[in-house]
Amino acid sequence: MDGNGRWAKERGLPRLEGHRAGAESVREVLEACIELGVEYLTLYAFSSENWSRPPAEVTALMSLLDRFLDEKAKDLDRQNVRLLAIGQLDRLPAKTRALVERIKARTAENTTLTLVLALSYGGREEIVSAARSLASDAVDGKIAPSDIDNDLFASRLQTAGIPDPDLLIRTSGEMRVSNFLLWQISYAEMVIVKKFWPEFRQGELFEAVNEYKRRHRRFGAL
């Protein structure tokens, strides 16, 4: 969800105002996904690299995340949305972790849509962690190296049990995946949107989905 800071800068506003506007886009996109019948929505909310931002901005982002989670908990439950989270969650502030866990428990039985928040997430770190897990099991004799295949590897990722993405949307015109779900997006269709994330609302999502529907997915075949 890229472009919050630039959106704010263009308007002479503090960066935090861009993040606040971006939170409204989250609300609209979530509701639009429910309307479309989307079953899984993953939002790249905070990357492992984002920790290198100025401490004041990181603190403000965590506070905004806390407020968003606290305010939306009832809405998620009312909308029958299940919340999951992936990433190095142990790096998050204790209050944020507690909020995430509380809402995960509250919404665990919901079935309309699964909202996956990628928090303190990095695709390379996830792959390394999965490789370490498999290597440890091999050393302990629980598995043989020859047992490792795509399915076993995927089962050690944080997204185990979650389907791989069909559509990857990148806002603000950026032409890179920025360490996001590197294993899982192998065959995802990409739609690049020039608008900043705070400008990405229901209409933009519908356009991206229509573009996806026009694609012919070959998965490497002719």
XYZ file of N, CA and C in Angstrom:
666
model
N 0.870 -1.178 0.000
C 0.000 0.000 0.000
C 0.902 1.222 0.000
N 1.390 1.590 -1.176
C 2.482 2.554 -1.276
C 1.975 3.947 -1.632
N 2.683 4.962 -1.114
C 2.432 6.330 -1.544
C 1.788 7.225 -0.513
N 1.628 6.759 0.727
C 0.990 7.604 1.747
C 1.771 8.893 1.976
N 3.093 8.754 2.124
C 3.927 9.921 2.390
C 3.931 10.910 1.245
N 4.040 10.398 0.027
C 4.066 11.279 -1.146
C 2.724 11.963 -1.364
N 1.662 11.223 -1.078
C 0.327 11.832 -1.171
C 0.227 13.024 -0.234
N 0.713 12.855 0.992
C 0.664 13.946 1.976
C 1.569 15.100 1.560
N 2.762 14.790 1.071
C 3.718 15.829 0.679
C 3.161 16.701 -0.433
N 2.496 16.076 -1.416
C 1.914 16.837 -2.518
C 0.870 17.838 -2.027
N 0.295 17.550 -0.879
C -0.764 18.408 -0.334
C -0.272 19.279 0.813
N 1.036 19.249 1.055
C 1.600 20.069 2.117
C 1.204 19.610 3.498
N 0.943 18.320 3.650
C 0.497 17.763 4.923
C 1.597 16.926 5.564
N 1.551 16.709 6.862
C 2.493 15.797 7.518
C 2.310 14.378 6.986
N 3.380 13.593 7.012
C 3.306 12.218 6.508
C 2.222 11.417 7.221
N 2.028 11.688 8.508
C 1.039 10.928 9.262
C -0.363 11.107 8.695
N -0.647 12.274 8.114
C -1.962 12.483 7.506
C -2.144 11.562 6.302
N -1.050 11.278 5.614
C -1.119 10.325 4.515
C -1.459 8.934 5.009
N -0.880 8.554 6.135
C -1.177 7.240 6.701
C -2.626 7.176 7.179
N -3.120 8.285 7.724
C -4.532 8.304 8.156
C -5.468 8.147 6.957
N -5.145 8.846 5.875
C -5.957 8.724 4.660
C -5.865 7.303 4.102
N -4.685 6.706 4.220
C -4.509 5.331 3.762
C -5.367 4.358 4.545
N -5.569 4.629 5.831
C -6.427 3.763 6.648
C -7.872 3.777 6.134
N -8.318 4.924 5.626
C -9.661 4.999 5.046
C -9.738 4.164 3.772
N -8.650 4.137 3.004
C -8.616 3.280 1.814
C -8.733 1.813 2.193
N -8.102 1.432 3.303
C -8.218 0.057 3.787
C -9.679 -0.291 4.031
N -10.396 0.599 4.693
C -11.807 0.355 4.989
C -12.610 0.156 3.709
N -12.405 1.047 2.725
C -13.168 0.955 1.474
C -12.822 -0.315 0.694
N -11.539 -0.636 0.632
C -11.110 -1.812 -0.131
C -11.629 -3.087 0.516
N -11.611 -3.131 1.833
C -12.133 -4.304 2.527
C -13.611 -4.496 2.215
N -14.385 -3.436 2.284
C -15.808 -3.536 1.990
C -16.056 -3.923 0.533
N -15.224 -3.387 -0.367
C -15.370 -3.732 -1.784
C -15.041 -5.197 -2.027
N -14.039 -5.717 -1.329
C -13.686 -7.127 -1.485
C -14.817 -8.033 -1.017
N -15.466 -7.636 0.073
C -16.619 -8.408 0.545
C -17.718 -8.399 -0.507
N -17.961 -7.240 -1.095
C -18.988 -7.120 -2.135
C -18.662 -8.000 -3.347
N -17.373 -8.093 -3.674
C -16.947 -8.873 -4.842
C -16.884 -10.378 -4.567
N -16.953 -10.755 -3.303
C -16.839 -12.172 -2.966
C -15.406 -12.655 -2.841
N -14.473 -11.735 -2.679
C -13.077 -12.109 -2.471
C -12.964 -12.844 -1.135
N -12.210 -13.945 -1.113
C -12.130 -14.738 0.104
C -10.892 -14.420 0.945
N -9.831 -13.933 0.298
C -8.604 -13.595 1.023
C -8.067 -12.260 0.529
N -7.754 -11.386 1.473
C -7.148 -10.098 1.161
C -5.937 -9.921 2.073
N -4.754 -9.769 1.475
C -3.540 -9.551 2.245
C -3.062 -8.128 2.023
N -2.858 -7.405 3.113
C -2.412 -6.020 3.049
C -1.004 -5.917 3.629
N -0.094 -5.352 2.836
C 1.292 -5.159 3.281
C 1.323 -3.872 4.090
N 1.059 -3.997 5.388
C 0.861 -2.825 6.231
C 2.160 -2.244 6.764
N 3.152 -3.111 7.046
C 4.408 -2.631 7.632
C 5.474 -3.672 7.332
N 6.498 -3.271 6.583
C 7.533 -4.217 6.181
C 8.645 -4.288 7.213
N 9.454 -5.325 7.141
C 10.600 -5.435 8.042
C 11.572 -4.286 7.817
N 11.611 -3.756 6.593
C 12.482 -2.620 6.289
C 11.957 -1.308 6.866
N 10.656 -1.250 7.131
C 10.071 -0.009 7.653
C 10.590 0.361 9.035
N 11.187 -0.592 9.746
C 11.751 -0.275 11.058
C 12.888 0.732 10.965
N 13.462 0.874 9.762
C 14.576 1.814 9.598
C 14.098 3.256 9.404
N 12.788 3.478 9.355
C 12.267 4.840 9.240
C 12.536 5.604 10.546
N 12.418 6.937 10.518
C 12.645 7.710 11.747
C 11.792 7.180 12.902
N 12.379 7.054 14.091
C 11.642 6.486 15.237
C 10.298 7.156 15.497
N 10.237 8.473 15.317
C 8.973 9.180 15.576
C 7.888 8.706 14.607
N 8.270 8.469 13.340
C 7.281 8.002 12.363
C 6.845 6.580 12.677
N 7.795 5.724 13.068
C 7.457 4.345 13.423
C 6.489 4.327 14.607
N 6.776 5.133 15.607
C 5.900 5.208 16.779
C 4.505 5.669 16.391
N 4.450 6.676 15.515
C 3.155 7.185 15.061
C 2.401 6.124 14.264
N 3.117 5.366 13.439
C 2.485 4.307 12.647
C 1.914 3.219 13.547
N 2.665 2.848 14.575
C 2.168 1.828 15.504
C 0.926 2.325 16.247
N 0.939 3.593 16.638
C -0.232 4.169 17.311
C -1.444 4.184 16.389
N -1.207 4.520 15.120
C -2.296 4.530 14.149
C -2.828 3.117 13.916
N -1.923 2.150 13.871
C -2.338 0.755 13.717
C -3.171 0.310 14.912
N -2.721 0.680 16.114
C -3.483 0.332 17.315
C -4.894 0.912 17.263
N -4.979 2.174 16.865
C -6.282 2.839 16.806
C -7.174 2.169 15.766
N -6.582 1.843 14.608
C -7.348 1.194 13.544
C -7.885 -0.149 14.021
N -7.030 -0.958 14.643
C -7.454 -2.273 15.111
C -8.531 -2.151 16.176
N -8.353 -1.230 17.095
C -9.307 -1.054 18.184
C -10.669 -0.611 17.664
N -10.644 0.317 16.688
C -11.897 0.854 16.164
C -12.602 -0.122 15.239
N -11.838 -0.969 14.539
C -12.426 -1.845 13.527
C -12.744 -3.242 14.028
N -12.386 -3.547 15.258
C -12.605 -4.905 15.762
C -14.078 -5.322 15.646
N -14.981 -4.446 16.100
C -16.405 -4.768 16.033
C -16.877 -4.877 14.589
N -16.368 -3.985 13.729
C -16.765 -4.009 12.322
C -16.341 -5.311 11.654
N -15.121 -5.763 11.934
C -14.647 -7.015 11.340
C -15.539 -8.170 11.756
N -15.900 -8.199 13.019
C -16.770 -9.266 13.513
C -18.154 -9.160 12.883
N -18.668 -7.940 12.802
C -19.995 -7.733 12.201
C -20.011 -8.143 10.735
N -18.901 -7.893 10.029
C -18.817 -8.227 8.612
C -18.415 -9.677 8.369
N -18.279 -10.437 9.440
C -17.906 -11.849 9.352
C -16.516 -12.026 8.734
N -15.594 -11.118 9.087
C -14.220 -11.140 8.574
C -13.295 -11.750 9.619
N -12.475 -12.685 9.185
C -11.471 -13.287 10.065
C -10.150 -12.549 9.895
N -9.482 -12.248 10.990
C -8.186 -11.568 10.938
C -7.054 -12.549 11.201
N -6.031 -12.491 10.339
C -4.776 -13.199 10.551
C -3.645 -12.188 10.423
N -2.467 -12.549 10.895
C -1.306 -11.673 10.766
C -0.070 -12.512 10.487
N 0.794 -12.002 9.616
C 2.055 -12.664 9.310
C 3.184 -11.653 9.494
N 4.383 -12.154 9.711
C 5.529 -11.283 9.890
C 6.230 -11.565 11.206
N 7.235 -10.782 11.501
C 7.985 -10.922 12.752
C 7.218 -10.171 13.847
N 6.124 -10.785 14.271
C 5.200 -10.116 15.187
C 5.839 -9.838 16.539
N 6.878 -10.586 16.894
C 7.534 -10.361 18.174
C 8.247 -9.007 18.231
N 8.458 -8.374 17.070
C 9.096 -7.059 17.036
C 8.090 -5.929 17.277
N 6.817 -6.232 17.209
C 5.796 -5.204 17.399
C 5.701 -4.824 18.879
N 5.247 -3.603 19.164
C 5.011 -3.221 20.566
C 4.025 -4.186 21.221
N 4.190 -4.373 22.529
C 3.343 -5.323 23.261
C 1.860 -5.017 23.082
N 1.497 -3.734 23.109
C 0.093 -3.360 22.964
C -0.449 -3.777 21.606
N 0.348 -3.579 20.559
C -0.081 -3.937 19.211
C -0.247 -5.444 19.087
N 0.715 -6.191 19.610
C 0.622 -7.657 19.567
C -0.626 -8.139 20.292
N -0.900 -7.543 21.437
C -2.073 -7.954 22.212
C -3.365 -7.678 21.448
N -3.435 -6.524 20.788
C -4.624 -6.190 19.998
C -4.814 -7.186 18.860
N -3.729 -7.492 18.155
C -3.799 -8.440 17.042
C -4.302 -9.792 17.538
N -3.716 -10.284 18.621
C -4.109 -11.596 19.144
C -5.552 -11.601 19.618
N -5.976 -10.512 20.236
C -7.356 -10.430 20.728
C -8.352 -10.488 19.575
N -8.060 -9.748 18.495
C -8.991 -9.717 17.366
C -8.935 -11.028 16.587
N -7.754 -11.617 16.492
C -7.657 -12.939 15.852
C -8.554 -13.943 16.573
N -8.497 -13.943 17.889
C -9.321 -14.879 18.665
C -10.805 -14.567 18.499
N -11.139 -13.287 18.505
C -12.538 -12.878 18.414
C -13.149 -13.247 17.072
N -12.343 -13.198 15.998
C -12.869 -13.402 14.642
C -12.524 -14.774 14.066
N -11.990 -15.647 14.878
C -11.436 -16.920 14.377
C -12.450 -17.766 13.611
N -13.723 -17.664 13.963
C -14.745 -18.500 13.330
C -15.440 -17.811 12.160
N -15.047 -16.588 11.846
C -15.698 -15.858 10.754
C -15.284 -16.416 9.398
N -16.208 -16.326 8.421
C -16.003 -17.078 7.175
C -16.172 -16.284 5.882
N -16.647 -15.038 5.954
C -16.900 -14.309 4.708
C -15.606 -13.964 3.987
N -14.638 -13.448 4.709
C -13.359 -13.035 4.123
C -12.280 -13.159 5.190
N -11.092 -13.569 4.775
C -9.938 -13.589 5.677
C -9.038 -12.415 5.330
N -8.853 -11.522 6.283
C -7.967 -10.372 6.123
C -6.624 -10.710 6.763
N -5.576 -10.724 5.942
C -4.235 -11.041 6.429
C -3.423 -9.754 6.466
N -3.007 -9.352 7.653
C -2.149 -8.178 7.791
C -0.701 -8.627 7.828
N 0.108 -8.113 6.896
C 1.545 -8.367 6.900
C 2.197 -7.261 7.713
N 2.665 -7.610 8.913
C 3.198 -6.643 9.868
C 4.632 -7.023 10.224
N 5.556 -6.081 10.066
C 6.966 -6.382 10.284
C 7.347 -7.595 9.434
N 6.838 -7.577 8.194
C 6.971 -8.738 7.304
C 8.042 -8.517 6.251
N 8.758 -9.592 5.947
C 9.706 -9.586 4.842
C 9.732 -10.958 4.191
N 9.598 -10.997 2.879
C 9.547 -12.266 2.173
C 10.820 -13.086 2.299
N 11.978 -12.437 2.196
C 13.241 -13.169 2.329
C 13.370 -13.779 3.720
N 13.012 -12.987 4.736
C 13.098 -13.481 6.102
C 12.178 -14.693 6.306
N 11.001 -14.645 5.691
C 10.075 -15.766 5.813
C 10.658 -17.022 5.182
N 11.270 -16.889 4.024
C 11.860 -18.038 3.330
C 13.031 -18.603 4.117
N 13.878 -17.732 4.652
C 15.012 -18.191 5.463
C 14.516 -18.948 6.692
N 13.472 -18.427 7.342
C 12.916 -19.091 8.517
C 12.394 -20.482 8.167
N 11.708 -20.608 7.033
C 11.202 -21.915 6.596
C 12.354 -22.873 6.311
N 13.413 -22.380 5.675
C 14.569 -23.215 5.367
C 15.243 -23.699 6.650
N 15.352 -22.822 7.630
C 15.947 -23.217 8.911
C 15.121 -24.298 9.597
N 13.800 -24.153 9.542
C 12.920 -25.136 10.152
C 13.108 -26.511 9.516
N 13.173 -26.550 8.194
C 13.359 -27.817 7.490
C 14.747 -28.390 7.746
N 15.759 -27.526 7.772
C 17.125 -27.992 8.035
C 17.228 -28.597 9.427
N 16.567 -27.957 10.397
C 16.590 -28.480 11.762
C 15.950 -29.866 11.833
N 14.815 -30.039 11.134
C 14.152 -31.339 11.125
C 15.009 -32.390 10.432
N 15.739 -31.985 9.397
C 16.607 -32.925 8.697
C 17.761 -33.370 9.602
N 18.345 -32.411 10.321
C 19.430 -32.738 11.254
C 18.942 -33.693 12.334
N 17.711 -33.482 12.808
C 17.148 -34.330 13.863
C 16.633 -35.665 13.341
N 16.708 -35.868 12.029
C 16.262 -37.122 11.444
C 14.767 -37.242 11.269
N 14.047 -36.131 11.436
C 12.590 -36.166 11.275
C 12.185 -36.230 9.810
N 12.998 -35.662 8.942
C 12.767 -35.727 7.502
C 14.095 -35.970 6.803
N 14.021 -36.471 5.571
C 15.208 -36.597 4.735
C 15.230 -35.430 3.758
N 16.421 -34.964 3.367
C 16.469 -33.870 2.396
C 15.634 -34.150 1.154
N 15.559 -35.419 0.752
C 14.786 -35.766 -0.444
C 13.289 -35.608 -0.233
N 12.863 -35.485 1.029
C 11.438 -35.287 1.307
C 10.979 -33.867 0.982
N 11.929 -32.938 0.893
C 11.567 -31.529 0.733
C 11.121 -31.255 -0.692
N 9.875 -30.849 -0.836
C 9.341 -30.448 -2.140
C 8.579 -29.138 -1.955
N 7.941 -28.677 -3.008
C 7.228 -27.399 -2.930
C 6.168 -27.392 -1.830
N 5.419 -28.474 -1.723
C 4.335 -28.519 -0.746
C 4.869 -28.499 0.684
N 5.926 -29.267 0.946
C 6.480 -29.293 2.294
C 7.078 -27.939 2.656
N 7.774 -27.344 1.688
C 8.354 -26.027 1.954
C 7.259 -25.009 2.256
N 6.213 -25.016 1.448
C 5.116 -24.059 1.647
C 4.439 -24.249 2.996
N 4.443 -25.470 3.511
C 3.803 -25.732 4.798
C 4.557 -25.109 5.960
N 5.826 -24.697 5.720
C 6.611 -24.061 6.777
C 6.581 -22.536 6.671
N 5.924 -22.017 5.670
C 5.782 -20.576 5.549
C 4.665 -20.083 6.463
N 4.677 -18.801 6.761
C 3.648 -18.247 7.644
C 2.268 -18.246 6.993
N 2.244 -18.393 5.697
C 0.969 -18.399 4.965
C 0.435 -19.815 4.764
N 0.998 -20.791 5.459
C 0.508 -22.169 5.325
C -1.000 -22.202 5.559
N -1.707 -22.836 4.636
C -3.161 -22.909 4.730
C -3.882 -21.772 4.045
N -3.124 -20.787 3.554
C -3.711 -19.654 2.840
C -3.376 -19.806 1.356
N -4.346 -19.705 0.458
C -4.043 -19.840 -0.972
C -3.057 -18.775 -1.446
N -2.237 -19.132 -2.430
C -1.347 -18.141 -3.033
C -2.176 -17.050 -3.704
N -1.678 -15.825 -3.718
C -2.444 -14.722 -4.327
C -2.675 -14.931 -5.822
N -3.854 -14.585 -6.263
C -4.161 -14.559 -7.695
C -3.795 -13.216 -8.308
N -3.966 -12.156 -7.532
C -3.782 -10.791 -8.039
C -2.935 -9.996 -7.056
N -1.893 -9.373 -7.583
C -1.041 -8.482 -6.789
C -1.209 -7.070 -7.317
N -1.673 -6.168 -6.458
C -1.883 -4.773 -6.849
C -0.802 -3.920 -6.202
N -0.105 -3.139 -7.018
C 0.934 -2.238 -6.505
C 0.546 -0.804 -6.841
N 0.400 0.019 -5.813
C -0.010 1.399 -6.027
C 1.192 2.319 -6.212
N 0.912 3.556 -6.549
C 1.867 4.657 -6.755
C 2.810 4.431 -7.932
N 2.459 3.496 -8.809
C 3.235 3.299 -10.025
C 4.555 2.585 -9.846
N 4.838 2.067 -8.649
C 6.109 1.385 -8.408
C 6.130 0.041 -9.131
N 7.305 -0.279 -9.712
C 7.430 -1.496 -10.518
C 8.323 -2.511 -9.807
N 8.041 -2.780 -8.539
C 8.808 -3.767 -7.788
C 7.888 -4.404 -6.752
N 8.303 -5.562 -6.245
C 7.460 -6.281 -5.284
C 7.886 -6.023 -3.841
N 9.037 -5.402 -3.626
C 9.444 -4.924 -2.299
C 9.396 -6.003 -1.211
N 9.938 -7.175 -1.533
C 10.112 -8.226 -0.515
C 8.784 -8.748 0.016
N 7.767 -8.747 -0.826
C 6.421 -9.147 -0.413
C 6.053 -10.515 -0.963
N 5.806 -11.484 -0.080
C 5.315 -12.816 -0.463
C 6.087 -13.385 -1.656
N 7.407 -13.394 -1.562
C 8.245 -13.748 -2.713
C 7.981 -15.159 -3.224
N 7.746 -16.090 -2.330
C 7.425 -17.461 -2.743
C 5.999 -17.529 -3.291
N 5.080 -16.882 -2.618
C 3.651 -17.068 -2.891
C 3.173 -16.387 -4.170
N 3.860 -15.340 -4.629
C 3.358 -14.602 -5.802
C 3.952 -15.105 -7.119
N 4.503 -16.301 -7.109
C 5.178 -16.830 -8.306
C 4.332 -16.700 -9.566
N 3.009 -16.943 -9.445
C 2.136 -16.881 -10.616
C 1.008 -15.866 -10.450
N 1.183 -14.934 -9.542
C 0.162 -13.898 -9.368
C 0.179 -12.941 -10.558
N -0.989 -12.510 -10.965
C -1.092 -11.464 -11.979
C -0.842 -10.116 -11.305
N -0.062 -9.260 -11.944
C 0.270 -7.965 -11.358
C -0.479 -6.839 -12.061
N -1.023 -5.956 -11.280
C -1.653 -4.741 -11.800
C -0.978 -3.559 -11.109
N -0.360 -2.691 -11.897
C 0.321 -1.508 -11.376
C -0.609 -0.315 -11.522
N -0.881 0.351 -10.412
C -1.779 1.499 -10.394
C -0.956 2.746 -10.080
N -1.113 3.794 -10.872
C -0.308 4.997 -10.687
C -0.735 5.818 -9.478
N -1.970 5.664 -9.048
C -2.463 6.459 -7.917
C -1.786 6.026 -6.620
N -1.615 6.992 -5.712
C -1.109 6.682 -4.392
C -2.175 5.912 -3.605
N -1.725 5.172 -2.580
C -2.668 4.356 -1.823
C -3.840 5.150 -1.250
N -3.657 6.353 -0.699
C -4.820 7.081 -0.179
C -5.868 7.412 -1.246
N -5.475 7.342 -2.523
C -6.416 7.592 -3.626
C -7.044 6.303 -4.142
N -6.572 5.171 -3.645
C -7.048 3.874 -4.121
C -8.279 3.479 -3.315
N -9.423 3.540 -3.967
C -10.679 3.269 -3.270
C -11.459 2.186 -4.020
N -12.735 2.109 -3.771
C -13.559 1.042 -4.333
C -13.465 0.981 -5.859
N -13.582 2.145 -6.502
C -13.555 2.164 -7.965
C -12.248 1.645 -8.525
N -11.134 2.001 -7.892
C -9.832 1.542 -8.360
C -9.680 0.031 -8.192
N -10.242 -0.499 -7.098
C -10.189 -1.945 -6.906
C -10.995 -2.657 -7.988
N -12.194 -2.149 -8.264
C -13.018 -2.771 -9.303
C -12.292 -2.766 -10.654
N -11.605 -1.665 -10.974
C -10.860 -1.595 -12.227
C -9.743 -2.636 -12.260
N -9.037 -2.795 -11.132
C -7.949 -3.772 -11.068
C -8.473 -5.191 -11.227
N -9.603 -5.477 -10.602
C -10.190 -6.811 -10.714
C -10.672 -7.067 -12.147
N -11.254 -6.069 -12.788
C -11.683 -6.227 -14.184
C -10.489 -6.472 -15.091
N -9.375 -5.794 -14.824
C -8.160 -6.042 -15.594
C -7.689 -7.483 -15.397
N -7.731 -7.939 -14.167
C -7.354 -9.330 -13.876
C -8.249 -10.308 -14.639
N -9.526 -10.040 -14.685
C -10.474 -10.947 -15.342
C -10.241 -11.024 -16.852
N -9.586 -9.990 -17.403
C -9.280 -10.020 -18.840
C -8.019 -10.828 -19.146
N -7.259 -11.175 -18.139
C -6.013 -11.912 -18.336
C -6.291 -13.388 -18.598
N -5.376 -14.018 -19.347
C -5.422 -15.460 -19.553
C -4.256 -16.051 -18.778
N -4.560 -16.749 -17.700
C -3.510 -17.290 -16.825
C -3.041 -18.639 -17.348
N -1.764 -18.714 -17.707
C -1.230 -19.936 -18.318
C -0.370 -20.765 -17.371
N 0.096 -20.189 -16.302
C 0.932 -20.908 -15.338
C 2.109 -21.600 -16.018
N 2.708 -20.923 -16.958
C 3.872 -21.470 -17.650
C 3.557 -22.293 -18.878
N 2.279 -22.635 -19.104
C 1.884 -23.415 -20.270
C 1.632 -22.499 -21.443
N 1.418 -23.078 -22.618
C 1.140 -22.292 -23.817
C -0.256 -21.702 -23.747
